[in-house]
XYZ file of C-alpha atoms in Angstrom:
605
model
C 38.601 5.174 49.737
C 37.336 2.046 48.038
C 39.871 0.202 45.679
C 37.018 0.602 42.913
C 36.968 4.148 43.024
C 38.287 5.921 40.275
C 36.629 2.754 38.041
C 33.541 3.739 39.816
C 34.006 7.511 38.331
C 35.221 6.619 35.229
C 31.436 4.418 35.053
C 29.768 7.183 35.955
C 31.352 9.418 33.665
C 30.465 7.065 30.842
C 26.645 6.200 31.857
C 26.602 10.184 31.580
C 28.063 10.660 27.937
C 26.392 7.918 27.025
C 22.755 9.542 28.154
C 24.241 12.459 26.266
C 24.810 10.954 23.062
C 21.259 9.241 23.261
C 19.848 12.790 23.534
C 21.785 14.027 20.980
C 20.676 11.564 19.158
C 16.985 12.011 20.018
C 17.247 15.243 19.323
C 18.354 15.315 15.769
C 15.593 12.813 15.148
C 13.163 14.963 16.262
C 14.392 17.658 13.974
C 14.169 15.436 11.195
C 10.498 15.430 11.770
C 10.392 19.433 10.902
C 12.898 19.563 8.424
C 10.620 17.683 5.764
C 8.506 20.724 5.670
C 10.909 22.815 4.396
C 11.585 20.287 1.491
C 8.501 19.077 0.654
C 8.012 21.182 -2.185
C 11.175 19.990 -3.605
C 10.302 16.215 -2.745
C 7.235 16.677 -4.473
C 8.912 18.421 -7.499
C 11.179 15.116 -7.529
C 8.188 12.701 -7.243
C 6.597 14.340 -10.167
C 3.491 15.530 -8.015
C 2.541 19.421 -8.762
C 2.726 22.115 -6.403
C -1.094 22.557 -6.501
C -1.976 19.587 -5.500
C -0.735 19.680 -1.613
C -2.941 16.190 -0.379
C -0.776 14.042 -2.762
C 2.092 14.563 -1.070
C 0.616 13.797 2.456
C 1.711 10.573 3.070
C 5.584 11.614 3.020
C 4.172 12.854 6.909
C 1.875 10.249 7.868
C 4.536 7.402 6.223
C 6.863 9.217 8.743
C 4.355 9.579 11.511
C 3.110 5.714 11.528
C 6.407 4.909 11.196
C 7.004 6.721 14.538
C 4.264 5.974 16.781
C 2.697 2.450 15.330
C 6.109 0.135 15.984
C 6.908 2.533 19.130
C 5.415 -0.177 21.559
C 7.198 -3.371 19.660
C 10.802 -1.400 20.219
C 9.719 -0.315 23.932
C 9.058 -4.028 24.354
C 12.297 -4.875 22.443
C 14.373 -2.445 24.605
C 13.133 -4.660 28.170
C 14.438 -7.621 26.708
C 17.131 -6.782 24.609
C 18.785 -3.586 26.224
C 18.608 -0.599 26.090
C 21.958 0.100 24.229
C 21.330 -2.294 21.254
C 17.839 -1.090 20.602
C 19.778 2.536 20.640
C 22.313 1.630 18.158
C 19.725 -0.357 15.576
C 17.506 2.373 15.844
C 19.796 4.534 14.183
C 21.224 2.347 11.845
C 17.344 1.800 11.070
C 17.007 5.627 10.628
C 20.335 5.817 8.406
C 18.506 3.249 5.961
C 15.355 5.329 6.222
C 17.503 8.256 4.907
C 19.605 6.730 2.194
C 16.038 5.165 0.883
C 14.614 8.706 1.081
C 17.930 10.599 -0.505
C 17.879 7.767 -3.092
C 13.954 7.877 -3.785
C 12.722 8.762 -7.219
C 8.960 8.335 -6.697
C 6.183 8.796 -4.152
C 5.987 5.144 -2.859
C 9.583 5.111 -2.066
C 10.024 8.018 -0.650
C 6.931 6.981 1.978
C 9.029 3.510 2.695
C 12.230 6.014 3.213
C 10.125 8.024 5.517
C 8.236 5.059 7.221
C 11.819 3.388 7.986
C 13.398 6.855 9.479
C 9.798 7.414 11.493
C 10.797 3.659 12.846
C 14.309 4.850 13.649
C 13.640 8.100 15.137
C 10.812 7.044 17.007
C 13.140 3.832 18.817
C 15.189 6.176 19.791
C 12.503 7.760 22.478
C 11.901 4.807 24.665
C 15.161 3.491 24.561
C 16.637 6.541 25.984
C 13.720 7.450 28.635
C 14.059 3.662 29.921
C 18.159 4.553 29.587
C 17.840 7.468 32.494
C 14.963 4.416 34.667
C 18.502 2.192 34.578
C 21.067 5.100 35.457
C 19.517 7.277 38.174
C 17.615 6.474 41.213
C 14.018 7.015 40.710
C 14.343 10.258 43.228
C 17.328 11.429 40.512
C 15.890 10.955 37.305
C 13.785 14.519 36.877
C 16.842 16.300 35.899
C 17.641 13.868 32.947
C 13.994 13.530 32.472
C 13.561 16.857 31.933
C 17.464 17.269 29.744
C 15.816 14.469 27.319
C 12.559 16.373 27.202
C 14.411 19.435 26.274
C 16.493 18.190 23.443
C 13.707 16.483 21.982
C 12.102 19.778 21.527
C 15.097 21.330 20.932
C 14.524 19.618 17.434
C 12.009 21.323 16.598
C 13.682 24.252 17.055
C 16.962 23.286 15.038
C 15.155 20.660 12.380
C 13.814 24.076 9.835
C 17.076 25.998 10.554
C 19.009 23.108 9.829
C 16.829 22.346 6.832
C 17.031 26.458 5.825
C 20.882 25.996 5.799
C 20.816 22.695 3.742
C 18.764 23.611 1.242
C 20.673 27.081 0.422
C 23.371 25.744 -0.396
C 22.358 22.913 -1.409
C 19.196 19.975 -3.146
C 16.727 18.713 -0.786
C 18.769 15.202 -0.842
C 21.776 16.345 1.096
C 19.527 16.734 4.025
C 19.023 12.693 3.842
C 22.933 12.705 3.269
C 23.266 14.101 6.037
C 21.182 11.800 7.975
C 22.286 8.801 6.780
C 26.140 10.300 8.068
C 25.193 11.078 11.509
C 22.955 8.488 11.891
C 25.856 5.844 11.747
C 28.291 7.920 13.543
C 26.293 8.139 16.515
C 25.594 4.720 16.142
C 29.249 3.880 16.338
C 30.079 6.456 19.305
C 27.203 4.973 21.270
C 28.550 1.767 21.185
C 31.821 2.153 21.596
C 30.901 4.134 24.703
C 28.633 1.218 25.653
C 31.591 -0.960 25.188
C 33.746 0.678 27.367
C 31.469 1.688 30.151
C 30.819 -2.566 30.774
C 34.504 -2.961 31.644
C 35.846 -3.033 34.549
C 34.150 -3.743 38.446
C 30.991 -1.762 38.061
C 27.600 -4.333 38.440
C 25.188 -1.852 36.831
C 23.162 0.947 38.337
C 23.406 1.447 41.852
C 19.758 2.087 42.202
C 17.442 -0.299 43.977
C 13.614 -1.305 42.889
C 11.624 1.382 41.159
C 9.320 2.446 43.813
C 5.920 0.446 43.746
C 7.751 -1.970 42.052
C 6.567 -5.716 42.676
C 9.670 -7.502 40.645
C 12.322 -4.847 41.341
C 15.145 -4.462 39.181
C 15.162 -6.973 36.237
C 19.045 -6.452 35.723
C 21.323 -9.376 36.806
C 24.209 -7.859 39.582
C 26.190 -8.723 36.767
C 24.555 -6.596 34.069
C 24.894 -3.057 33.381
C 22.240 -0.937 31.948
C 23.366 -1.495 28.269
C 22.329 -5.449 28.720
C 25.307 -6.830 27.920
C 27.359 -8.255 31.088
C 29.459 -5.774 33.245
C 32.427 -8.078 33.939
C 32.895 -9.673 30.362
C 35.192 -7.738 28.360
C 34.518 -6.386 25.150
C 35.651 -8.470 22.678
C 36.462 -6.621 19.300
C 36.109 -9.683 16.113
C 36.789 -8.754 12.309
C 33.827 -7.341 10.185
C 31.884 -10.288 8.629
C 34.054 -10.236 4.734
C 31.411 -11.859 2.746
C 28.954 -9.525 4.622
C 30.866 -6.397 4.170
C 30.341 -7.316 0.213
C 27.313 -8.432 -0.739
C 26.265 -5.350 1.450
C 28.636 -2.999 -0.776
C 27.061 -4.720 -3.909
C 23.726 -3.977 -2.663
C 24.418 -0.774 -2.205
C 26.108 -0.105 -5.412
C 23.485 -2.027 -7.502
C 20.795 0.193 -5.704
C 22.361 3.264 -6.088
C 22.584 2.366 -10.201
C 19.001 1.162 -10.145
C 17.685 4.634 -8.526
C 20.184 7.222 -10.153
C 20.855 5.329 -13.528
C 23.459 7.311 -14.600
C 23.006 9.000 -18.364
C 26.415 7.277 -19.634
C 24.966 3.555 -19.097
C 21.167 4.962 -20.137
C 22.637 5.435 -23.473
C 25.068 2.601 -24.540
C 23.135 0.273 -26.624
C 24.077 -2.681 -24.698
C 24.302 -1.824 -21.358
C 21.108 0.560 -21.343
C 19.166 -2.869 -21.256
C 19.233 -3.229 -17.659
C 17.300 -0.217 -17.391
C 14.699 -1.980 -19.384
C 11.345 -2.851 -17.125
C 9.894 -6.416 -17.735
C 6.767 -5.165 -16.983
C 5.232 -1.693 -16.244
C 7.394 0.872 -15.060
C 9.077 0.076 -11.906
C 12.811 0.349 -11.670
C 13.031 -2.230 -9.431
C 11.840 -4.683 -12.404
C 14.553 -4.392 -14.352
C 17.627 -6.470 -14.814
C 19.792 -4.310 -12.308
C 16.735 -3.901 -10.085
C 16.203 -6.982 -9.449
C 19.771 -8.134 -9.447
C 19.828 -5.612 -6.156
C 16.495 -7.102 -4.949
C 19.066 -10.546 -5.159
C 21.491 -9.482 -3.821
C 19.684 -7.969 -0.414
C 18.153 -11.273 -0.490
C 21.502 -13.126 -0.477
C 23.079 -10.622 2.433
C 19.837 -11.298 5.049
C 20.229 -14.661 3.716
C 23.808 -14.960 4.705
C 23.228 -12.664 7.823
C 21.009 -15.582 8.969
C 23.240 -18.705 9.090
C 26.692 -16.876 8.767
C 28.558 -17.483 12.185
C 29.544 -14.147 12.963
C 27.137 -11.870 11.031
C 27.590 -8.353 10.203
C 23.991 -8.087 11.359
C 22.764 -10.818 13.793
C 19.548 -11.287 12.287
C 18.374 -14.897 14.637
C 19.026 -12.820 17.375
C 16.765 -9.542 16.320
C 14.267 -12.312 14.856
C 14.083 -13.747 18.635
C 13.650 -10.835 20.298
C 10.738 -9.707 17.879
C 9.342 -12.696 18.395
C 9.469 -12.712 22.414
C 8.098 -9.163 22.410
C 5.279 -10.577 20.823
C 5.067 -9.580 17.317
C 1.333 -10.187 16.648
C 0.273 -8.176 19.616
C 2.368 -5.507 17.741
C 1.103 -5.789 14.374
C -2.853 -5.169 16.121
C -1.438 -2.775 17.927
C 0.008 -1.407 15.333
C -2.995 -1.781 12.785
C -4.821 0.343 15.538
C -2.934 3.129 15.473
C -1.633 3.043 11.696
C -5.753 3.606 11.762
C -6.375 6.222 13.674
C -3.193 8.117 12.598
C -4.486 7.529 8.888
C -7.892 8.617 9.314
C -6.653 12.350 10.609
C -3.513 12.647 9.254
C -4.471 12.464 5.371
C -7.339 14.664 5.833
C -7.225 18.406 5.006
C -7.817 20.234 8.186
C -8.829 22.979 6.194
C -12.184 21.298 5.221
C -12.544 18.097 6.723
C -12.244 16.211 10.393
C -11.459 12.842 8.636
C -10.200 11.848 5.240
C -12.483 10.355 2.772
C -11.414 7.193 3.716
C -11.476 8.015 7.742
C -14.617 5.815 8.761
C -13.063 3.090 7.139
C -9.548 3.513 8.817
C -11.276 4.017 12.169
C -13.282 0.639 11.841
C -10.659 -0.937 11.094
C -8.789 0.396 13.789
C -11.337 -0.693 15.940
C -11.445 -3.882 15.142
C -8.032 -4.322 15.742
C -8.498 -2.769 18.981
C -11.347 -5.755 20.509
C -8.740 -8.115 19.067
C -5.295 -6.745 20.769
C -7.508 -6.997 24.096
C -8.478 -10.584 23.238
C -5.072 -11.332 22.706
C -3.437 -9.646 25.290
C -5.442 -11.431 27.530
C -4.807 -14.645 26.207
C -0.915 -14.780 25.163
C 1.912 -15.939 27.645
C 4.227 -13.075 26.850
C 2.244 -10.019 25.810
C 3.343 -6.761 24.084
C 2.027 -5.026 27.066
C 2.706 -6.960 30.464
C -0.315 -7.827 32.274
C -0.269 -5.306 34.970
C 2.774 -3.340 33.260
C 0.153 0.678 33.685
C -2.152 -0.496 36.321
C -1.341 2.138 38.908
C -3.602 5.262 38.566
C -0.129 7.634 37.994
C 1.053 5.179 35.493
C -2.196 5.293 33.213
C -2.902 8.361 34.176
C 0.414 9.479 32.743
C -1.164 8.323 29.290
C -4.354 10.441 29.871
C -2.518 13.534 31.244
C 0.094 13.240 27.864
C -3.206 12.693 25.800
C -4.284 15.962 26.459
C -1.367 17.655 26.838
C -0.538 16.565 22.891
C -4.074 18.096 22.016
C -2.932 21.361 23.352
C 0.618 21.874 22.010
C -0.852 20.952 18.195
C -2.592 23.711 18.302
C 0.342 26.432 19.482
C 2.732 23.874 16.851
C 0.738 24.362 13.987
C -1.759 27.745 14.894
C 0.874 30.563 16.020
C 2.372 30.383 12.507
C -0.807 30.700 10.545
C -1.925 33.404 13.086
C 1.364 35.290 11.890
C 0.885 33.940 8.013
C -2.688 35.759 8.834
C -2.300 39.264 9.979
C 1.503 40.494 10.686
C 3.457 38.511 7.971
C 1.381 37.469 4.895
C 3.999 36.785 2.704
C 6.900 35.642 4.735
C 6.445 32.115 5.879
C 10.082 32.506 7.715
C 8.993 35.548 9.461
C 5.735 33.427 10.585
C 8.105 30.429 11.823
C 10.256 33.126 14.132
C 7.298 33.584 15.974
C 6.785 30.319 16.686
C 10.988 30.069 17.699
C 9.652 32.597 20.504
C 7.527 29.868 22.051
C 9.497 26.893 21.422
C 13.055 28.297 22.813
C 11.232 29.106 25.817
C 9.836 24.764 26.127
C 13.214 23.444 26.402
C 14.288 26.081 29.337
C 11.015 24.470 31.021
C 11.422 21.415 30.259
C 14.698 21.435 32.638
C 13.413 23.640 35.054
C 10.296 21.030 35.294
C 13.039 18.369 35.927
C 14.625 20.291 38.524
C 11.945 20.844 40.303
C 10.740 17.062 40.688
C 13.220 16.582 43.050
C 11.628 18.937 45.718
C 8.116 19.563 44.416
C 5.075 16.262 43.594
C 5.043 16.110 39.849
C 1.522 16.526 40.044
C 1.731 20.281 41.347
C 4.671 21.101 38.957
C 2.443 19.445 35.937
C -0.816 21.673 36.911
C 1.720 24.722 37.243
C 3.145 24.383 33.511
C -1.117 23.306 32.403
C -2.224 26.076 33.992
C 0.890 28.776 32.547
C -0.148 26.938 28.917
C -3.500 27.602 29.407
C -2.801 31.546 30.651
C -0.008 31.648 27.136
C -3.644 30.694 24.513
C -5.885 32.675 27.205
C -3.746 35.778 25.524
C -3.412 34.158 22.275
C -6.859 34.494 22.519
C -6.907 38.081 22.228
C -4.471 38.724 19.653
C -5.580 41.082 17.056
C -4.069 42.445 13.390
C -1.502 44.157 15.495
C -0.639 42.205 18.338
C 2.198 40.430 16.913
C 4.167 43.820 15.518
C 4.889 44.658 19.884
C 6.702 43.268 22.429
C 3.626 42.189 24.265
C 3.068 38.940 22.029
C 6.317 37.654 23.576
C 4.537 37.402 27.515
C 1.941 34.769 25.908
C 4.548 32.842 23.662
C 7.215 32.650 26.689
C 4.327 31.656 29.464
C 3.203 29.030 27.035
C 6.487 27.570 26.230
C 7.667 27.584 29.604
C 4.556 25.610 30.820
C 4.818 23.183 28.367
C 8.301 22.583 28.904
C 7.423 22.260 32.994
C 4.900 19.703 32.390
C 7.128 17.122 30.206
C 9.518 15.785 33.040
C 7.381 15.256 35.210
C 4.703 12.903 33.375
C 7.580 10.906 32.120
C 8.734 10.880 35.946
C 5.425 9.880 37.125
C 4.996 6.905 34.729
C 8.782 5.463 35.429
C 8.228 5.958 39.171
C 5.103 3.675 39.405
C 5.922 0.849 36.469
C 8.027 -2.167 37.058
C 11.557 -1.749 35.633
C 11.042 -4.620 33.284
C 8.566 -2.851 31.775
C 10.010 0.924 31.555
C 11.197 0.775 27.695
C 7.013 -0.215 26.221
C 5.689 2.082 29.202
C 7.846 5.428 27.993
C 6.731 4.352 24.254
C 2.948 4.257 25.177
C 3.137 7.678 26.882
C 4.749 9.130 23.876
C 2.277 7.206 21.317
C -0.470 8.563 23.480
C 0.678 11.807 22.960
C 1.446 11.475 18.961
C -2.636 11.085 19.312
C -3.582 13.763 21.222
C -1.790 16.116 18.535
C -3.765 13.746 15.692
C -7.126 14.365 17.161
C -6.106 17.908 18.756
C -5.653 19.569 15.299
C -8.193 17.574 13.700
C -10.976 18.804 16.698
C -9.472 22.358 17.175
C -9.500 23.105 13.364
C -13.020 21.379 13.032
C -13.937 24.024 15.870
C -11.945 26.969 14.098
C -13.950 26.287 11.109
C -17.571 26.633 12.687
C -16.577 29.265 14.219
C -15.374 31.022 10.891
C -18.342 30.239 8.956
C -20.847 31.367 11.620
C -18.972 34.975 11.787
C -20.995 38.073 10.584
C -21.188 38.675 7.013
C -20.089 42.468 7.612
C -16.445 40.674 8.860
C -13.498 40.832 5.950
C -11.468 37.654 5.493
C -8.924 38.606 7.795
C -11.408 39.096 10.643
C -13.401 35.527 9.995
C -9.390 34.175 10.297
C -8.654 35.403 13.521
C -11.502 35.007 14.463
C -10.947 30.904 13.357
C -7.487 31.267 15.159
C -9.049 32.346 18.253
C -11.281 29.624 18.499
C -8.336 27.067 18.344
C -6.698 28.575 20.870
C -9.485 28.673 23.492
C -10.125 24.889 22.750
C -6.007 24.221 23.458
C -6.460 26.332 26.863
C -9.395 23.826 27.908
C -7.282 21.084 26.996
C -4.356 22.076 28.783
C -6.393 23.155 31.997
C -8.724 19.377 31.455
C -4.082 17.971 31.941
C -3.431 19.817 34.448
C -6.570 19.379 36.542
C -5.987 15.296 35.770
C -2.249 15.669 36.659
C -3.237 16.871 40.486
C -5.511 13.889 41.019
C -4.174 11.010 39.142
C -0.421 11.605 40.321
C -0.915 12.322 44.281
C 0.133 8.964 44.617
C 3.174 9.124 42.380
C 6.207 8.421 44.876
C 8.734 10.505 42.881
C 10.886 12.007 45.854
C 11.137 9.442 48.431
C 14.848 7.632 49.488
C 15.075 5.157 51.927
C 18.353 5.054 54.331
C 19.716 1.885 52.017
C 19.334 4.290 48.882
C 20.868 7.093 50.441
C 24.117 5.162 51.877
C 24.493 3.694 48.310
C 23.903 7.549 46.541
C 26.191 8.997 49.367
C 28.838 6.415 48.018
């Protein structure tokens, strides 16, 4: 037995808890994207908007949602040059000020910057980890984690409104944020002290060779681990930055007085003048809100030329820049765009918002000049080459469409429920939809089993073709269908195929990119599916809709909805059978099994 041995394990046992606290960590991101429905009638309530009027209160989601998808590429980018490990950690301490801003907010614009910043956060977190599993596991290995990742991600979904149910019973909408902002740094903190301690000792990284159609092979060093810091160097452990650790604290407590101000100072004569506004109404133009505005000022400012910085702000600034910022900000005007256009519209009576042609021009625009510049800029955003095998961008396609059908069960199996079996019990209506989404996560593991022995191509036409099947009896639900046990067969089949096709796209796209490029490649299969569920909703409903007002006159209200319902759900089955038909041609070539004799000596030990 080697000398290295029990180091060996001990790496090995770290790389794994350290994938397991990224998912965690994924996962409670993703539930923060369902919790806010719970609370937004409280947020509103807070922000002064009434109840009544719903589209005011819209961009709380898409603040969230652009934060999520339209700076997804930038941190993919960020995570091949940084690490992987770093991006992990600032994520969340990204999300944990998205939280504290949104706990803290006392209006509609800052609760959309508090939701923007977590959508950043939450969303880094995706990448990151997906390119994580590319660096641990052999590309032959990596379904199984694939397909954990998948599952906890959607485990949020499941958890976010029972964990926002539980908050908000005992408690206001803000302890939710509270909460956040607390686990956010704590698994900040575990992740890299795990980090830390997995780089010590005689491990040189993964054991893996080059990703299979790789031309550049592994970009890692043999003296660099998968966190991007070097394996060999030990972790050295300095003193928190002093005058860091306080003008951050005086931030913080200057903030907190400018957002809460507490009744006792509102009323003394003198010191109720900080309160006063120079101008308008803003809090932040006040004597104590701009004495914060200072005071971030002065901590960035000190961040930036202090030696050893509590946050190393030249570094992050380099790295943004080398990932090539302006190719992200077109980028990201592109999607901010499109996500715009669809996301503030009322599906209920409209494809686009008001404002949508104008969004989508301008998103277009953008568009002709990200190509220009992608063509013409040393270091692009997106490598030249980085998705230019037919499994790779076909990965994009195939999540496209596979977004544009799992909107529809998201967002339509509830208001089927709200329609006919549970009128008045919107937590009645959400159990129904707990059917189908406990069921996604079991697939989404058995999908990652099953990569190992099966071509992701057949297992992602298997789950495409079980979805489709799941709204094929969706499809035929009537007033009653939802009171037996025979609703459950459609929910379960659909789940379950959704779940099997997740692992394996992800699989397919790590398996045919270049390792340096794995963290913006998992970010643009995610962002393409983000769209798919944009313009899935915003087609399905607009196809719903004609098919409610063309119903017989002699139909009740009820009757014209399901009948609406219906035709959603037959538009998600074609786009779920238009994946899995593209999965079976555009991932034949996807080399997701194969192990050469060098790989297997070096798995074998």
């Amino acid at each position: 037995m080697s000398a290295h041995a029990p180091a060996a394990g001990s790496t090995a046992r770290g790389h794994s808890l350290l994938l397991a606290l990224a998912s965690v960590a994924v996962a409670f991101a993703a539930a923060d994207t369902y919790v806010v429905v719970l609370a937004l009638p409280d947020m509103m309530m807070s922000a002064g908007v009434p109840l009544d009027q719903l589209q005011r209160a819209a961009p709380i989601i898409s603040g969230f949602l652009l934060g999520y998808v339209a700076m997804l590429p930038l941190i993919g980018r960020i995570a091949d040059l940084r690490g992987r490990v770093p991006v992990l950690v600032m994520s969340l301490v990204v999300f944990g000020v998205g939280s504290l801003v949104t706990a803290f907010s006392y209006d509609m614009p800052s609760m959309v910057v508090g939701r923007f910043l977590q959508g950043v956060g939450g969303g880094g977190l995706v990448p990151a980890t997906l390119a994580l599993v590319a660096d641990l596991y052999p590309v032959q290995r990596r379904g199984v984690p694939l397909g954990v990742v998948s599952a906890v991600q959607e485990l949020g979904s499941v958890l976010g409104p029972l964990f926002g149910a539980v908050v908000l019973a005992i408690a206001d909408w803000r302890a939710i944020f509270a909460i956040n902002l607390a686990v956010g740094l704590v698994m900040a903190a575990a992740i890299r002290a795990i980090a830390g301690a997995t780089t010590q000792g005689p491990t040189q990284g993964p054991t893996h060779g080059p990703t299979q159609g790789s031309t550049q092979g592994p970009t890692q060093s043999p003296t660099q681990g998968p966190t991007g810091s070097p394996a060999d160097a030990p972790v050295r452990r300095s003193r928190p930055d002093p005058v860091g650790v306080v003008l951050l604290a005086l931030t913080l407590v200057a903030g907190a007085i400018t957002v809460i101000r507490p009744a006792a100072m509102m009323r003394d004569l003198t010191v109720g003048t900080i309160f006063i506004p120079y101008v308008g109404e803003s809090r932040w133009i006040t004597p104590v809100g701009l004495l914060t505005l200072a005071l971030l000022a002065a901590f960035f400012g000190w961040c930036a030329f202090a030696k050893r910085p509590l946050v190393d702000v030249r570094s992050w600034t380099r790295s943004l820049l080398d990932a090539d910022l302006t190719g992200a900000a077109l980028l990201g005007v592109a999607l901010g765009g499109v996500i715009l256009a669809f996301a503030t519209a009322d599906p209920q009576i409209q494809v686009f918002s008001d404002q949508g042609y104008w969004y989508l021009a301008g998103a277009a625009v953008a568009t002709l000049l990200l190509l220009v510049h992608l063509r013409r800029a040393a270091n692009p955003l997106i490598p030249r080459g980085a998705v230019r095998k037919v499994p790779a961008w076909g990965a994009l396609v195939v999540s496209f469409f596979v977004g544009s059908a799992l909107i529809a069960a998201l967002i339509d199996i509830p208001l089927f429920a709200r329609t006919t079996t549970y009128p008045d019990s919107q937590l009645m209506a959400a159990l129904v939809l707990l059917r189908f989404l406990i069921a996604l996560p079991v697939g989404a593991v058995a999908g990652g089993l099953l990569t190992r022995r099966l071509p992701v191509g057949v297992i992602t036409a298997v789950g495409m073709l079980a979805a489709t099947l799941g709204f094929v009896l969706m499809g035929r639900w009537d007033l009653t269908s939802l009171e037996g046990f025979g609703c459950n067969v459609a929910l379960v089949i659909g789940g379950l195929g959704f779940g099997l096709a997740l692992a394996p796209v992800n699989a397919a796209l790590l398996a045919s990119t270049d390792d340096a490029v794995h963290g913006v490649a998992s970010a643009l299969v995610v962002v393409a599916r983000m769209v798919g569920m944009l313009i899935g909703i915003s087609a399905l409903t607009t196809i719903g809709l004609r098919r409610f007002y063309s119903a017989p006159d002699s139909m009740s209200p009820v009757e014209r909805a399901i009948t609406q319902e219906h035709a959603v759900f037959q538009g998600a089955a074609v786009c779920a059978l238009i994946a899995g038909a593209l999965a079976i041609v555009l991932f034949h070539t996807a080399r997701t099994r194969d192990l050469d004799t060098g790989e297997l000596l070096r798995v074998g030990g």
